[in-house]
Structures are given as structure tokens and as C-alpha cells.
PDB file of C-alpha atoms in Angstrom:
ATOM      1  CA  UNK G 648     -48.326 -65.557  11.960  1.00 72.00           C
ATOM      2  CA  UNK G 649     -48.784 -66.860   8.406  1.00 73.00           C
ATOM      3  CA  UNK G 650     -48.372 -64.152   5.774  1.00 81.00           C
ATOM      4  CA  UNK G 651     -48.606 -66.171   2.549  1.00 87.00           C
ATOM      5  CA  UNK G 652     -49.964 -64.164  -0.384  1.00 94.00           C
ATOM      6  CA  UNK G 653     -53.230 -65.438  -1.828  1.00 96.00           C
ATOM      7  CA  UNK G 654     -55.416 -64.983  -4.877  1.00 97.00           C
ATOM      8  CA  UNK G 655     -57.959 -62.290  -4.039  1.00 94.00           C
ATOM      9  CA  UNK G 656     -60.110 -63.331  -6.986  1.00 96.00           C
ATOM     10  CA  UNK G 657     -60.793 -62.450 -10.610  1.00 98.00           C
ATOM     11  CA  UNK G 658     -61.055 -58.847 -11.772  1.00 98.00           C
ATOM     12  CA  UNK G 659     -63.087 -57.008 -14.393  1.00 98.00           C
ATOM     13  CA  UNK G 660     -64.579 -59.148 -17.132  1.00 98.00           C
ATOM     14  CA  UNK G 661     -63.146 -62.294 -15.514  1.00 98.00           C
ATOM     15  CA  UNK G 662     -65.173 -61.531 -12.395  1.00 98.00           C
ATOM     16  CA  UNK G 663     -68.289 -61.112 -14.514  1.00 98.00           C
ATOM     17  CA  UNK G 664     -67.632 -64.475 -16.179  1.00 98.00           C
ATOM     18  CA  UNK G 665     -67.373 -66.137 -12.771  1.00 98.00           C
ATOM     19  CA  UNK G 666     -70.702 -64.620 -11.778  1.00 97.00           C
ATOM     20  CA  UNK G 667     -72.512 -65.840 -14.886  1.00 97.00           C
ATOM     21  CA  UNK G 668     -71.632 -69.355 -15.981  1.00 97.00           C
ATOM     22  CA  UNK G 669     -73.381 -72.360 -17.584  1.00 95.00           C
ATOM     23  CA  UNK G 670     -75.038 -74.945 -15.361  1.00 89.00           C
ATOM     24  CA  UNK G 671     -76.409 -78.460 -15.871  1.00 82.00           C
ATOM     25  CA  UNK G 672     -78.917 -77.206 -18.412  1.00 84.00           C
ATOM     26  CA  UNK G 673     -75.961 -76.328 -20.654  1.00 89.00           C
ATOM     27  CA  UNK G 674     -73.654 -79.182 -19.651  1.00 85.00           C
ATOM     28  CA  UNK G 675     -76.126 -81.769 -20.875  1.00 70.00           C
ATOM     29  CA  UNK G 676     -75.607 -85.389 -19.989  1.00 60.00           C
ATOM     30  CA  UNK G 677     -74.821 -84.510 -16.365  1.00 59.00           C
ATOM     31  CA  UNK G 678     -73.710 -88.083 -15.684  1.00 71.00           C
ATOM     32  CA  UNK G 679     -70.627 -87.307 -17.769  1.00 86.00           C
ATOM     33  CA  UNK G 680     -69.556 -84.415 -15.501  1.00 90.00           C
ATOM     34  CA  UNK G 681     -68.901 -83.931 -11.789  1.00 88.00           C
ATOM     35  CA  UNK G 682     -71.195 -80.921 -11.799  1.00 88.00           C
ATOM     36  CA  UNK G 683     -72.196 -81.558  -8.173  1.00 87.00           C
ATOM     37  CA  UNK G 684     -68.895 -79.915  -7.184  1.00 91.00           C
ATOM     38  CA  UNK G 685     -69.609 -76.781  -9.164  1.00 93.00           C
ATOM     39  CA  UNK G 686     -67.572 -74.899 -11.757  1.00 96.00           C
ATOM     40  CA  UNK G 687     -63.823 -74.415 -11.322  1.00 97.00           C
ATOM     41  CA  UNK G 688     -62.693 -71.505 -13.432  1.00 98.00           C
ATOM     42  CA  UNK G 689     -58.953 -70.838 -13.591  1.00 98.00           C
ATOM     43  CA  UNK G 690     -55.584 -70.592 -11.862  1.00 98.00           C
ATOM     44  CA  UNK G 691     -53.146 -67.694 -12.049  1.00 98.00           C
ATOM     45  CA  UNK G 692     -53.783 -64.066 -12.945  1.00 98.00           C
ATOM     46  CA  UNK G 693     -57.387 -63.465 -13.967  1.00 98.00           C
ATOM     47  CA  UNK G 694     -56.833 -59.703 -14.061  1.00 98.00           C
ATOM     48  CA  UNK G 695     -55.404 -58.969 -17.509  1.00 98.00           C
ATOM     49  CA  UNK G 696     -51.725 -59.083 -16.478  1.00 98.00           C
ATOM     50  CA  UNK G 697     -50.914 -62.581 -17.770  1.00 98.00           C
ATOM     51  CA  UNK G 698     -48.336 -63.031 -20.534  1.00 98.00           C
ATOM     52  CA  UNK G 699     -48.598 -66.823 -20.892  1.00 98.00           C
ATOM     53  CA  UNK G 700     -51.888 -68.674 -21.430  1.00 99.00           C
ATOM     54  CA  UNK G 701     -52.073 -72.350 -20.468  1.00 99.00           C
ATOM     55  CA  UNK G 702     -55.049 -74.438 -21.586  1.00 98.00           C
ATOM     56  CA  UNK G 703     -55.812 -77.776 -19.946  1.00 98.00           C
ATOM     57  CA  UNK G 704     -58.701 -80.219 -20.032  1.00 97.00           C
ATOM     58  CA  UNK G 705     -60.890 -80.342 -16.925  1.00 96.00           C
ATOM     59  CA  UNK G 706     -60.667 -80.145 -13.129  1.00 96.00           C
ATOM     60  CA  UNK G 707     -60.589 -83.253 -10.938  1.00 93.00           C
ATOM     61  CA  UNK G 708     -61.041 -84.074  -7.257  1.00 93.00           C
ATOM     62  CA  UNK G 709     -58.089 -82.026  -5.983  1.00 96.00           C
ATOM     63  CA  UNK G 710     -59.322 -78.978  -7.859  1.00 97.00           C
ATOM     64  CA  UNK G 711     -62.807 -79.446  -6.413  1.00 94.00           C
ATOM     65  CA  UNK G 712     -61.285 -78.799  -2.984  1.00 95.00           C
ATOM     66  CA  UNK G 713     -58.781 -76.045  -3.848  1.00 97.00           C
ATOM     67  CA  UNK G 714     -61.252 -74.282  -6.218  1.00 97.00           C
ATOM     68  CA  UNK G 715     -58.440 -73.676  -8.717  1.00 98.00           C
ATOM     69  CA  UNK G 716     -57.631 -75.721 -11.813  1.00 98.00           C
ATOM     70  CA  UNK G 717     -54.394 -77.662 -12.359  1.00 98.00           C
ATOM     71  CA  UNK G 718     -53.595 -77.998  -8.684  1.00 97.00           C
ATOM     72  CA  UNK G 719     -52.962 -81.751  -8.350  1.00 95.00           C
ATOM     73  CA  UNK G 720     -50.314 -83.962  -9.942  1.00 96.00           C
ATOM     74  CA  UNK G 721     -50.946 -82.484 -13.394  1.00 97.00           C
ATOM     75  CA  UNK G 722     -50.864 -79.003 -11.904  1.00 98.00           C
ATOM     76  CA  UNK G 723     -47.479 -79.430 -10.238  1.00 98.00           C
ATOM     77  CA  UNK G 724     -46.029 -80.812 -13.458  1.00 98.00           C
ATOM     78  CA  UNK G 725     -47.413 -77.825 -15.363  1.00 98.00           C
ATOM     79  CA  UNK G 726     -46.086 -75.463 -12.695  1.00 98.00           C
ATOM     80  CA  UNK G 727     -42.602 -76.829 -13.244  1.00 98.00           C
ATOM     81  CA  UNK G 728     -43.063 -76.415 -16.994  1.00 98.00           C
ATOM     82  CA  UNK G 729     -44.072 -72.738 -16.838  1.00 98.00           C
ATOM     83  CA  UNK G 730     -41.318 -71.970 -14.329  1.00 98.00           C
ATOM     84  CA  UNK G 731     -38.743 -73.428 -16.748  1.00 98.00           C
ATOM     85  CA  UNK G 732     -39.951 -70.751 -19.166  1.00 98.00           C
ATOM     86  CA  UNK G 733     -39.372 -68.098 -16.514  1.00 98.00           C
ATOM     87  CA  UNK G 734     -43.008 -67.605 -15.482  1.00 98.00           C
ATOM     88  CA  UNK G 735     -43.492 -67.423 -11.748  1.00 98.00           C
ATOM     89  CA  UNK G 736     -46.479 -65.093 -11.671  1.00 98.00           C
ATOM     90  CA  UNK G 737     -47.867 -63.682 -14.936  1.00 98.00           C
ATOM     91  CA  UNK G 738     -49.657 -66.703 -16.339  1.00 98.00           C
ATOM     92  CA  UNK G 739     -53.303 -67.661 -16.684  1.00 98.00           C
ATOM     93  CA  UNK G 740     -54.536 -71.239 -16.791  1.00 99.00           C
ATOM     94  CA  UNK G 741     -57.968 -72.244 -18.058  1.00 98.00           C
ATOM     95  CA  UNK G 742     -59.611 -75.512 -19.068  1.00 98.00           C
ATOM     96  CA  UNK G 743     -61.551 -76.798 -22.041  1.00 98.00           C
ATOM     97  CA  UNK G 744     -64.311 -77.872 -19.622  1.00 97.00           C
ATOM     98  CA  UNK G 745     -65.633 -75.839 -16.721  1.00 97.00           C
ATOM     99  CA  UNK G 746     -66.691 -78.919 -14.745  1.00 95.00           C
ATOM    100  CA  UNK G 747     -64.765 -82.075 -13.898  1.00 93.00           C
ATOM    101  CA  UNK G 748     -65.271 -85.066 -16.187  1.00 92.00           C
ATOM    102  CA  UNK G 749     -66.707 -88.211 -14.634  1.00 87.00           C
ATOM    103  CA  UNK G 750     -67.260 -90.219 -17.819  1.00 87.00           C
ATOM    104  CA  UNK G 751     -65.070 -89.252 -20.782  1.00 89.00           C
ATOM    105  CA  UNK G 752     -67.133 -91.057 -23.410  1.00 90.00           C
ATOM    106  CA  UNK G 753     -70.185 -89.087 -22.294  1.00 89.00           C
ATOM    107  CA  UNK G 754     -68.449 -85.752 -21.667  1.00 92.00           C
ATOM    108  CA  UNK G 755     -66.009 -85.266 -24.567  1.00 93.00           C
ATOM    109  CA  UNK G 756     -68.703 -85.177 -27.285  1.00 93.00           C
ATOM    110  CA  UNK G 757     -69.975 -81.977 -25.629  1.00 93.00           C
ATOM    111  CA  UNK G 758     -66.709 -80.083 -26.203  1.00 95.00           C
ATOM    112  CA  UNK G 759     -68.207 -78.138 -29.101  1.00 96.00           C
ATOM    113  CA  UNK G 760     -71.753 -77.728 -27.818  1.00 94.00           C
ATOM    114  CA  UNK G 761     -72.668 -74.151 -28.789  1.00 95.00           C
ATOM    115  CA  UNK G 762     -73.279 -72.809 -25.274  1.00 95.00           C
ATOM    116  CA  UNK G 763     -70.232 -74.547 -23.793  1.00 96.00           C
ATOM    117  CA  UNK G 764     -68.044 -73.278 -26.602  1.00 97.00           C
ATOM    118  CA  UNK G 765     -69.479 -69.765 -26.447  1.00 98.00           C
ATOM    119  CA  UNK G 766     -68.726 -69.420 -22.719  1.00 98.00           C
ATOM    120  CA  UNK G 767     -65.221 -70.854 -23.117  1.00 98.00           C
ATOM    121  CA  UNK G 768     -64.543 -68.426 -25.950  1.00 98.00           C
ATOM    122  CA  UNK G 769     -65.483 -65.547 -23.663  1.00 98.00           C
ATOM    123  CA  UNK G 770     -62.593 -66.607 -21.411  1.00 98.00           C
ATOM    124  CA  UNK G 771     -60.258 -66.650 -24.390  1.00 98.00           C
ATOM    125  CA  UNK G 772     -61.471 -63.188 -25.400  1.00 98.00           C
ATOM    126  CA  UNK G 773     -60.959 -61.869 -21.873  1.00 98.00           C
ATOM    127  CA  UNK G 774     -57.448 -63.339 -21.755  1.00 98.00           C
ATOM    128  CA  UNK G 775     -56.425 -61.518 -24.940  1.00 98.00           C
ATOM    129  CA  UNK G 776     -58.293 -58.270 -24.331  1.00 98.00           C
ATOM    130  CA  UNK G 777     -55.365 -56.593 -22.566  1.00 96.00           C
ATOM    131  CA  UNK G 778     -52.994 -57.456 -25.413  1.00 96.00           C
ATOM    132  CA  UNK G 779     -50.296 -58.891 -23.128  1.00 98.00           C
ATOM    133  CA  UNK G 780     -50.377 -62.626 -23.903  1.00 98.00           C
ATOM    134  CA  UNK G 781     -47.203 -63.638 -25.749  1.00 97.00           C
ATOM    135  CA  UNK G 782     -47.716 -67.375 -26.086  1.00 98.00           C
ATOM    136  CA  UNK G 783     -50.254 -70.154 -25.629  1.00 98.00           C
ATOM    137  CA  UNK G 784     -49.570 -73.768 -24.734  1.00 99.00           C
ATOM    138  CA  UNK G 785     -52.326 -76.363 -24.966  1.00 99.00           C
ATOM    139  CA  UNK G 786     -51.965 -79.600 -23.012  1.00 98.00           C
ATOM    140  CA  UNK G 787     -53.919 -82.508 -24.477  1.00 98.00           C
ATOM    141  CA  UNK G 788     -56.399 -82.944 -27.304  1.00 97.00           C
ATOM    142  CA  UNK G 789     -59.480 -81.234 -25.787  1.00 98.00           C
ATOM    143  CA  UNK G 790     -57.371 -78.172 -24.952  1.00 98.00           C
ATOM    144  CA  UNK G 791     -55.995 -78.052 -28.496  1.00 98.00           C
ATOM    145  CA  UNK G 792     -59.464 -78.446 -30.015  1.00 98.00           C
ATOM    146  CA  UNK G 793     -60.809 -75.687 -27.758  1.00 98.00           C
ATOM    147  CA  UNK G 794     -58.005 -73.379 -28.916  1.00 98.00           C
ATOM    148  CA  UNK G 795     -58.600 -74.216 -32.576  1.00 98.00           C
ATOM    149  CA  UNK G 796     -62.306 -73.472 -32.188  1.00 98.00           C
ATOM    150  CA  UNK G 797     -61.557 -70.080 -30.675  1.00 98.00           C
ATOM    151  CA  UNK G 798     -59.047 -69.289 -33.417  1.00 98.00           C
ATOM    152  CA  UNK G 799     -61.823 -69.847 -35.964  1.00 98.00           C
ATOM    153  CA  UNK G 800     -63.964 -67.078 -34.435  1.00 98.00           C
ATOM    154  CA  UNK G 801     -63.711 -63.441 -35.599  1.00 98.00           C
ATOM    155  CA  UNK G 802     -61.937 -62.444 -32.384  1.00 98.00           C
ATOM    156  CA  UNK G 803     -59.669 -65.483 -32.552  1.00 98.00           C
ATOM    157  CA  UNK G 804     -58.678 -64.695 -36.110  1.00 98.00           C
ATOM    158  CA  UNK G 805     -57.478 -61.280 -34.986  1.00 97.00           C
ATOM    159  CA  UNK G 806     -55.181 -62.749 -32.332  1.00 97.00           C
ATOM    160  CA  UNK G 807     -51.528 -62.980 -33.320  1.00 95.00           C
ATOM    161  CA  UNK G 808     -49.749 -65.067 -30.734  1.00 97.00           C
ATOM    162  CA  UNK G 809     -47.404 -68.055 -30.726  1.00 98.00           C
ATOM    163  CA  UNK G 810     -49.034 -71.401 -29.914  1.00 98.00           C
ATOM    164  CA  UNK G 811     -47.587 -74.812 -29.200  1.00 98.00           C
ATOM    165  CA  UNK G 812     -49.456 -78.088 -28.736  1.00 98.00           C
ATOM    166  CA  UNK G 813     -48.112 -80.428 -26.031  1.00 98.00           C
ATOM    167  CA  UNK G 814     -49.112 -83.755 -24.523  1.00 98.00           C
ATOM    168  CA  UNK G 815     -51.394 -83.761 -21.490  1.00 98.00           C
ATOM    169  CA  UNK G 816     -49.316 -83.633 -18.274  1.00 98.00           C
ATOM    170  CA  UNK G 817     -50.485 -87.099 -17.196  1.00 97.00           C
ATOM    171  CA  UNK G 818     -50.329 -88.715 -20.638  1.00 97.00           C
ATOM    172  CA  UNK G 819     -47.832 -91.223 -19.215  1.00 97.00           C
ATOM    173  CA  UNK G 820     -50.471 -93.258 -17.426  1.00 92.00           C
ATOM    174  CA  UNK G 821     -49.541 -96.781 -16.258  1.00 89.00           C
ATOM    175  CA  UNK G 822     -50.066 -99.373 -18.988  1.00 85.00           C
ATOM    176  CA  UNK G 823     -50.677 -96.519 -21.439  1.00 88.00           C
ATOM    177  CA  UNK G 824     -49.061 -96.071 -24.862  1.00 95.00           C
ATOM    178  CA  UNK G 825     -46.951 -93.046 -23.827  1.00 97.00           C
ATOM    179  CA  UNK G 826     -43.958 -93.454 -21.520  1.00 97.00           C
ATOM    180  CA  UNK G 827     -42.604 -90.876 -19.069  1.00 98.00           C
ATOM    181  CA  UNK G 828     -39.562 -90.341 -21.288  1.00 97.00           C
ATOM    182  CA  UNK G 829     -41.775 -89.797 -24.355  1.00 98.00           C
ATOM    183  CA  UNK G 830     -43.893 -87.278 -22.473  1.00 98.00           C
ATOM    184  CA  UNK G 831     -40.810 -85.338 -21.420  1.00 98.00           C
ATOM    185  CA  UNK G 832     -39.302 -85.484 -24.908  1.00 98.00           C
ATOM    186  CA  UNK G 833     -42.527 -83.919 -26.176  1.00 98.00           C
ATOM    187  CA  UNK G 834     -42.368 -81.265 -23.468  1.00 99.00           C
ATOM    188  CA  UNK G 835     -38.737 -80.486 -24.307  1.00 98.00           C
ATOM    189  CA  UNK G 836     -39.770 -79.711 -27.887  1.00 98.00           C
ATOM    190  CA  UNK G 837     -42.544 -77.495 -26.531  1.00 98.00           C
ATOM    191  CA  UNK G 838     -40.201 -75.711 -24.132  1.00 98.00           C
ATOM    192  CA  UNK G 839     -37.692 -74.896 -26.849  1.00 98.00           C
ATOM    193  CA  UNK G 840     -40.357 -73.583 -29.211  1.00 98.00           C
ATOM    194  CA  UNK G 841     -42.043 -71.455 -26.544  1.00 98.00           C
ATOM    195  CA  UNK G 842     -38.772 -70.169 -25.090  1.00 98.00           C
ATOM    196  CA  UNK G 843     -37.776 -68.864 -28.509  1.00 98.00           C
ATOM    197  CA  UNK G 844     -41.020 -66.937 -28.845  1.00 98.00           C
ATOM    198  CA  UNK G 845     -41.314 -65.333 -25.400  1.00 97.00           C
ATOM    199  CA  UNK G 846     -39.756 -61.922 -24.893  1.00 96.00           C
ATOM    200  CA  UNK G 847     -40.929 -60.933 -21.416  1.00 96.00           C
ATOM    201  CA  UNK G 848     -41.022 -63.760 -18.870  1.00 98.00           C
ATOM    202  CA  UNK G 849     -41.134 -62.936 -15.175  1.00 98.00           C
ATOM    203  CA  UNK G 850     -37.564 -64.190 -14.757  1.00 98.00           C
ATOM    204  CA  UNK G 851     -34.940 -64.395 -17.508  1.00 97.00           C
ATOM    205  CA  UNK G 852     -32.925 -67.580 -17.093  1.00 95.00           C
ATOM    206  CA  UNK G 853     -31.299 -70.312 -19.193  1.00 97.00           C
ATOM    207  CA  UNK G 854     -33.645 -73.004 -20.433  1.00 98.00           C
ATOM    208  CA  UNK G 855     -32.995 -76.337 -18.704  1.00 98.00           C
ATOM    209  CA  UNK G 856     -34.648 -79.282 -20.434  1.00 98.00           C
ATOM    210  CA  UNK G 857     -36.077 -82.407 -18.813  1.00 98.00           C
ATOM    211  CA  UNK G 858     -34.243 -85.701 -18.601  1.00 98.00           C
ATOM    212  CA  UNK G 859     -35.930 -89.094 -18.795  1.00 96.00           C
ATOM    213  CA  UNK G 860     -37.903 -88.493 -15.564  1.00 98.00           C
ATOM    214  CA  UNK G 861     -39.085 -85.604 -13.409  1.00 98.00           C
ATOM    215  CA  UNK G 862     -36.568 -84.346 -10.869  1.00 98.00           C
ATOM    216  CA  UNK G 863     -37.904 -83.190  -7.476  1.00 97.00           C
ATOM    217  CA  UNK G 864     -37.225 -79.553  -8.363  1.00 97.00           C
ATOM    218  CA  UNK G 865     -39.302 -79.955 -11.523  1.00 98.00           C
ATOM    219  CA  UNK G 866     -42.390 -80.646  -9.411  1.00 98.00           C
ATOM    220  CA  UNK G 867     -42.581 -77.418  -7.388  1.00 98.00           C
ATOM    221  CA  UNK G 868     -45.357 -76.595  -4.995  1.00 96.00           C
ATOM    222  CA  UNK G 869     -48.052 -74.416  -6.429  1.00 97.00           C
ATOM    223  CA  UNK G 870     -47.621 -70.807  -5.257  1.00 97.00           C
ATOM    224  CA  UNK G 871     -49.959 -69.716  -2.495  1.00 97.00           C
ATOM    225  CA  UNK G 872     -50.786 -66.614  -4.563  1.00 97.00           C
ATOM    226  CA  UNK G 873     -52.660 -68.914  -6.953  1.00 98.00           C
ATOM    227  CA  UNK G 874     -55.004 -70.237  -4.253  1.00 97.00           C
ATOM    228  CA  UNK G 875     -57.810 -68.695  -2.202  1.00 96.00           C
ATOM    229  CA  UNK G 876     -56.922 -67.539   1.278  1.00 94.00           C
ATOM    230  CA  UNK G 877     -56.473 -70.026   4.089  1.00 93.00           C
ATOM    231  CA  UNK G 878     -55.668 -73.254   2.248  1.00 93.00           C
ATOM    232  CA  UNK G 879     -53.039 -75.317   4.117  1.00 93.00           C
ATOM    233  CA  UNK G 880     -49.599 -75.576   2.554  1.00 93.00           C
ATOM    234  CA  UNK G 881     -49.788 -79.365   2.070  1.00 94.00           C
ATOM    235  CA  UNK G 882     -52.509 -78.872  -0.545  1.00 95.00           C
ATOM    236  CA  UNK G 883     -49.890 -77.103  -2.685  1.00 94.00           C
ATOM    237  CA  UNK G 884     -46.904 -79.394  -2.203  1.00 94.00           C
ATOM    238  CA  UNK G 885     -48.230 -82.957  -2.306  1.00 93.00           C
ATOM    239  CA  UNK G 886     -50.126 -85.130  -4.784  1.00 93.00           C
ATOM    240  CA  UNK G 887     -52.970 -87.634  -4.432  1.00 93.00           C
ATOM    241  CA  UNK G 888     -54.357 -86.343  -1.132  1.00 95.00           C
ATOM    242  CA  UNK G 889     -57.842 -86.271  -2.657  1.00 94.00           C
ATOM    243  CA  UNK G 890     -59.541 -89.099  -4.517  1.00 91.00           C
ATOM    244  CA  UNK G 891     -63.029 -89.936  -5.685  1.00 84.00           C
ATOM    245  CA  UNK G 892     -64.662 -92.373  -3.291  1.00 77.00           C
ATOM    246  CA  UNK G 893     -65.998 -95.590  -4.752  1.00 71.00           C
ATOM    247  CA  UNK G 894     -69.253 -95.581  -2.809  1.00 69.00           C
ATOM    248  CA  UNK G 895     -71.602 -97.611  -5.042  1.00 68.00           C
ATOM    249  CA  UNK G 896     -74.154 -95.387  -6.717  1.00 66.00           C
ATOM    250  CA  UNK G 897     -72.532 -92.167  -5.560  1.00 69.00           C
ATOM    251  CA  UNK G 898     -69.158 -92.078  -7.291  1.00 71.00           C
ATOM    252  CA  UNK G 899     -69.758 -88.620  -8.767  1.00 76.00           C
ATOM    253  CA  UNK G 900     -70.306 -86.997  -5.385  1.00 82.00           C
ATOM    254  CA  UNK G 901     -67.949 -88.329  -2.723  1.00 86.00           C
ATOM    255  CA  UNK G 902     -64.338 -87.223  -2.326  1.00 89.00           C
ATOM    256  CA  UNK G 903     -61.943 -88.759   0.194  1.00 90.00           C
ATOM    257  CA  UNK G 904     -59.197 -86.559   1.644  1.00 92.00           C
ATOM    258  CA  UNK G 905     -56.108 -87.887   3.412  1.00 93.00           C
ATOM    259  CA  UNK G 906     -54.053 -85.221   5.162  1.00 93.00           C
ATOM    260  CA  UNK G 907     -50.326 -85.974   4.630  1.00 88.00           C
TER     261      UNK G 907
END
């Protein structure tokens, strides 16, 4: 019998936010978003117990299947990052965009649309309402801009918490300007800054920095407690099992899944 723990869902104001969310009438320019797969809200503890807030960019094809953000390659890299800081449970991850991006040039200009920003700021407000968040890490430019926009609000101005800006977890794309070693150097700076400003991680342990490449242990499987009930274990421990299909005229809709 399988007895893996699972995420039983958001609580309190987080639950209300998941019941009432913006649709295509708010996310204008629907061709820029994979809105056909619906909103994907968070990963981690959406119940007020989180002590670390992680902000990413947008969900992709893996997340469309798991229904939790940061659950593919980027998610496993981020999981290793937060575990280096001693967080195995009390973290909350949210994205700058509620829907997956299909076309960046069409989607990114909507980052500060009033209704999109207002809903995202409600998630920030809910995250800080319990007064437990010690630190925030933003991965990538949209995440950083989303955080800065919240900090400019009356509620955001009242928040006193340490923040560090880091590169997006897949910034080291092939033929891109950022190498794997440069990404990990950037993350090492982030780790040291965050580690010095966190008093109550889940596990107190020495900080071990990255080398020039990810080690296998630095790409842990995503805990089952972060996923809805019943998802198979391979969805948490492998990358690239889901991809957008290239069916002409229907690229936004079709996802191909290969079971490892």
C-alpha cells in the first residue's frame, strides 16, 4: 500500500484565491498564454505556515499535468536550492504569471496589467498575513519585477523581510549567454545571503555551495507532500517527460507525455 503524504489543498484566504481567479478576459492576448490548460497556482504550503517565499515566472507543460508550479527541470533545481537552505517543508512557491506562457513577446508586456497585478498582489498579501515569512527569493526578471511592484503597494511597504534576486533556474539555456557555472555562481551568492538572514529553517545544517555543475543530490525529487494525491512517483523524480506537441495550428493545446 502506498502511503505517500500529499497536498490536501490551500487553506483560508489561499483557498478563496483559488476559487476566484482571472480568466482570459483579464489575461488579454490569449495567444501569448497557454490558458487552455487553466491556472496553476502554487507549490508548497498555502496555509500560512511558510517561512520562505519563492517567486518564479510561469508554469509550463509539466506543471499543467501536476497542477503545481515549479515541478519540472526548473522545479527540481529550485527544490535543491531551498533544501540547501534547510527548507524541506515550510516554503511557498508562486509565479509572476498564473498561466503558462506560450509567446513571451506577447505575454511579458502584460506583467503589470492592473487586474493581473492586483490578483498576484493578493497572493503576496496572503503569504505575509501570518507574519512567518523570513526571506524571499525571486528567480528571473518577471519574478523580481512582480516583487518590486508588490513592495510599492501600501501592504508591501509594511513588509520587512530579506529579499534576494537570483537568476532563473534555467537561465543556462543551450547557446545562451549564461553558462551553467555562471548560473551556479549566481546561486551561490544568493545562498550565502539568504542563509545569513534565515533564523528558523526546517533543518539546521551547514551550507554547502554548488560547484561548476549540478550534482545528482542537488536535483532531488519533489516531495509528494507538494503534489495532489495519486500522482505517480516518476512525475516527481524525472525531467522532460512532458513536452508541448508541435501539431501545426494547435501548439498551445497539445501536450505529449512519455512515461519513463
